PDB file of C-alpha atoms and ligand atoms in Angstrom:
ATOM      1  CA  MET M   1      -2.207   0.021  53.206  1.00 40.00           C
ATOM      2  CA  SER M   2      -0.333   2.796  51.395  1.00 39.00           C
ATOM      3  CA  LEU M   3      -1.805   2.273  47.748  1.00 51.00           C
ATOM      4  CA  LYS M   4      -5.247   0.604  47.503  1.00 78.00           C
ATOM      5  CA  ILE M   5      -6.786  -0.882  44.674  1.00 90.00           C
ATOM      6  CA  LYS M   6      -7.430   1.910  41.725  1.00 91.00           C
ATOM      7  CA  LYS M   7      -9.636   2.295  39.105  1.00 94.00           C
ATOM      8  CA  GLY M   8      -8.707   0.206  35.916  1.00 95.00           C
ATOM      9  CA  ASP M   9      -7.226  -2.553  38.197  1.00 95.00           C
ATOM     10  CA  SER M  10      -7.992  -6.413  38.136  1.00 96.00           C
ATOM     11  CA  VAL M  11      -9.584  -7.925  40.763  1.00 96.00           C
ATOM     12  CA  ILE M  12     -11.248 -10.923  42.192  1.00 96.00           C
ATOM     13  CA  VAL M  13     -14.481 -11.161  44.432  1.00 96.00           C
ATOM     14  CA  ASN M  14     -13.473 -13.379  47.974  1.00 94.00           C
ATOM     15  CA  LYS M  15     -16.717 -12.961  49.471  1.00 92.00           C
ATOM     16  CA  GLY M  16     -20.302 -13.258  48.742  1.00 89.00           C
ATOM     17  CA  LYS M  17     -22.192 -14.909  46.021  1.00 89.00           C
ATOM     18  CA  ASP M  18     -20.139 -13.465  43.575  1.00 95.00           C
ATOM     19  CA  LYS M  19     -16.857 -15.330  45.026  1.00 96.00           C
ATOM     20  CA  GLY M  20     -13.916 -16.204  42.632  1.00 96.00           C
ATOM     21  CA  LYS M  21     -15.630 -13.795  39.717  1.00 96.00           C
ATOM     22  CA  THR M  22     -13.265 -11.631  38.460  1.00 96.00           C
ATOM     23  CA  GLY M  23     -13.749  -8.141  36.247  1.00 96.00           C
ATOM     24  CA  LYS M  24     -12.214  -4.686  36.223  1.00 97.00           C
ATOM     25  CA  VAL M  25     -12.593  -1.834  38.648  1.00 97.00           C
ATOM     26  CA  LEU M  26     -14.734   0.579  36.975  1.00 97.00           C
ATOM     27  CA  LYS M  27     -15.195   3.288  39.872  1.00 95.00           C
ATOM     28  CA  VAL M  28     -13.779   3.710  43.378  1.00 94.00           C
ATOM     29  CA  ILE M  29     -16.019   5.063  46.197  1.00 93.00           C
ATOM     30  CA  LEU M  30     -13.545   6.658  48.431  1.00 90.00           C
ATOM     31  CA  SER M  31     -16.135   8.030  51.346  1.00 91.00           C
ATOM     32  CA  ASN M  32     -17.118   4.656  52.072  1.00 92.00           C
ATOM     33  CA  SER M  33     -14.360   2.268  50.528  1.00 92.00           C
ATOM     34  CA  ARG M  34     -16.373   0.526  48.074  1.00 94.00           C
ATOM     35  CA  LEU M  35     -15.815  -0.282  44.257  1.00 95.00           C
ATOM     36  CA  ILE M  36     -17.556  -0.747  41.580  1.00 96.00           C
ATOM     37  CA  VAL M  37     -16.428  -3.827  39.469  1.00 97.00           C
ATOM     38  CA  GLU M  38     -17.505  -5.097  36.092  1.00 96.00           C
ATOM     39  CA  GLY M  39     -19.974  -7.990  35.833  1.00 94.00           C
ATOM     40  CA  VAL M  40     -20.102  -8.344  39.682  1.00 95.00           C
ATOM     41  CA  ASN M  41     -22.645  -7.852  42.472  1.00 95.00           C
ATOM     42  CA  ILE M  42     -25.102  -7.297  39.521  1.00 94.00           C
ATOM     43  CA  ALA M  43     -28.941  -6.005  40.294  1.00 92.00           C
ATOM     44  CA  LYS M  44     -31.177  -6.606  37.802  1.00 90.00           C
ATOM     45  CA  LYS M  45     -33.621  -3.789  37.057  1.00 87.00           C
ATOM     46  CA  HIS M  46     -36.918  -4.530  35.030  1.00 87.00           C
ATOM     47  CA  MET M  47     -37.479  -1.365  32.902  1.00 83.00           C
ATOM     48  CA  ARG M  48     -41.153  -0.747  31.949  1.00 82.00           C
ATOM     49  CA  LYS M  49     -41.598   0.251  28.137  1.00 81.00           C
ATOM     50  CA  ARG M  50     -41.666   3.942  27.764  1.00 76.00           C
ATOM     51  CA  SER M  51     -41.619   4.184  24.123  1.00 80.00           C
ATOM     52  CA  GLU M  52     -40.190   2.941  20.615  1.00 79.00           C
ATOM     53  CA  GLN M  53     -37.005   3.917  21.196  1.00 79.00           C
ATOM     54  CA  GLN M  54     -36.642   2.845  25.078  1.00 76.00           C
ATOM     55  CA  PRO M  55     -38.380  -1.005  24.803  1.00 78.00           C
ATOM     56  CA  SER M  56     -38.776  -2.802  28.217  1.00 83.00           C
ATOM     57  CA  GLY M  57     -36.303  -4.808  29.253  1.00 87.00           C
ATOM     58  CA  ILE M  58     -33.644  -5.867  31.970  1.00 88.00           C
ATOM     59  CA  LEU M  59     -31.155  -2.981  33.140  1.00 87.00           C
ATOM     60  CA  GLU M  60     -28.013  -4.852  34.530  1.00 89.00           C
ATOM     61  CA  THR M  61     -26.100  -2.632  36.979  1.00 91.00           C
ATOM     62  CA  PRO M  62     -23.278  -3.821  38.916  1.00 94.00           C
ATOM     63  CA  GLN M  63     -23.701  -2.298  42.447  1.00 95.00           C
ATOM     64  CA  PRO M  64     -20.897  -1.621  44.601  1.00 96.00           C
ATOM     65  CA  LEU M  65     -18.943  -4.076  46.999  1.00 94.00           C
ATOM     66  CA  HIS M  66     -17.020  -3.017  49.903  1.00 94.00           C
ATOM     67  CA  ILE M  67     -13.049  -3.178  49.206  1.00 93.00           C
ATOM     68  CA  SER M  68     -12.453  -5.570  51.785  1.00 92.00           C
ATOM     69  CA  ASN M  69     -14.246  -8.188  49.823  1.00 94.00           C
ATOM     70  CA  VAL M  70     -12.110  -8.140  46.884  1.00 95.00           C
ATOM     71  CA  SER M  71      -8.274  -8.585  46.178  1.00 94.00           C
ATOM     72  CA  LEU M  72      -5.613  -7.690  43.006  1.00 95.00           C
ATOM     73  CA  PHE M  73      -5.870 -10.442  40.565  1.00 96.00           C
ATOM     74  CA  CYS M  74      -2.506 -11.705  39.211  1.00 96.00           C
ATOM     75  CA  SER M  75      -2.637 -12.658  35.526  1.00 93.00           C
ATOM     76  CA  THR M  76       0.621 -14.550  36.296  1.00 96.00           C
ATOM     77  CA  CYS M  77      -0.665 -16.839  38.990  1.00 97.00           C
ATOM     78  CA  LYS M  78      -4.397 -16.635  37.967  1.00 95.00           C
ATOM     79  CA  LYS M  79      -5.930 -15.840  41.502  1.00 95.00           C
ATOM     80  CA  GLY M  80      -6.210 -12.959  43.699  1.00 95.00           C
ATOM     81  CA  VAL M  81      -2.832 -12.198  45.576  1.00 95.00           C
ATOM     82  CA  ARG M  82      -1.075 -10.424  48.315  1.00 93.00           C
ATOM     83  CA  PHE M  83       1.343  -7.212  47.027  1.00 93.00           C
ATOM     84  CA  SER M  84       4.081  -5.200  48.106  1.00 92.00           C
ATOM     85  CA  VAL M  85       4.734  -1.540  47.035  1.00 91.00           C
ATOM     86  CA  LYS M  86       7.776  -0.513  45.700  1.00 92.00           C
ATOM     87  CA  VAL M  87       9.121   2.758  45.028  1.00 94.00           C
ATOM     88  CA  LEU M  88      11.172   3.896  42.582  1.00 94.00           C
ATOM     89  CA  GLU M  89      13.844   6.484  42.251  1.00 96.00           C
ATOM     90  CA  ASP M  90      11.648   8.811  40.618  1.00 97.00           C
ATOM     91  CA  LYS M  91       9.465   8.459  43.318  1.00 94.00           C
ATOM     92  CA  THR M  92       6.699   6.475  41.399  1.00 92.00           C
ATOM     93  CA  LYS M  93       5.070   3.849  43.234  1.00 90.00           C
ATOM     94  CA  ILE M  94       4.492   0.246  41.618  1.00 91.00           C
ATOM     95  CA  ARG M  95       2.809  -2.849  43.377  1.00 93.00           C
ATOM     96  CA  LEU M  96       4.631  -6.459  43.053  1.00 94.00           C
ATOM     97  CA  CYS M  97       2.812  -9.481  43.299  1.00 96.00           C
ATOM     98  CA  LYS M  98       4.206 -11.011  46.603  1.00 95.00           C
ATOM     99  CA  LYS M  99       4.146 -14.696  44.942  1.00 96.00           C
ATOM    100  CA  CYS M 100       5.378 -14.274  41.060  1.00 97.00           C
ATOM    101  CA  GLN M 101       7.209 -10.480  41.872  1.00 95.00           C
ATOM    102  CA  ASN M 102       5.296  -9.203  38.423  1.00 93.00           C
ATOM    103  CA  THR M 103       4.258  -5.491  38.571  1.00 92.00           C
ATOM    104  CA  LEU M 104       0.516  -5.209  39.268  1.00 90.00           C
TER     105      LEU M 104
HETATM  106 ZN1  LIG F 201       1.382 -13.111  40.836  1.00 59.47          ZN
END
């Protein structure tokens, strides 16, 4: 694929316990093709009370998931879609939804 999912993209999860969830890509980990997606694959960590300023509680952090488990989310189609890449005259690459031709 010439243009992969980038930070800030909206994606939908295709596999696993969070299947069907959508979120924004917070981070792309290129070394192992994983993504951190807002609100997806949350790991809860219990924090012990350390001080009055840091009370105990549950810290929720999204864990990375493999890029193959998500697809780009099209806000027009309201689902995960395949996309095509179009190169504009000024060499800018844009991604188009294969269904509705919207820019993703
Ligand atoms: Zn679409």
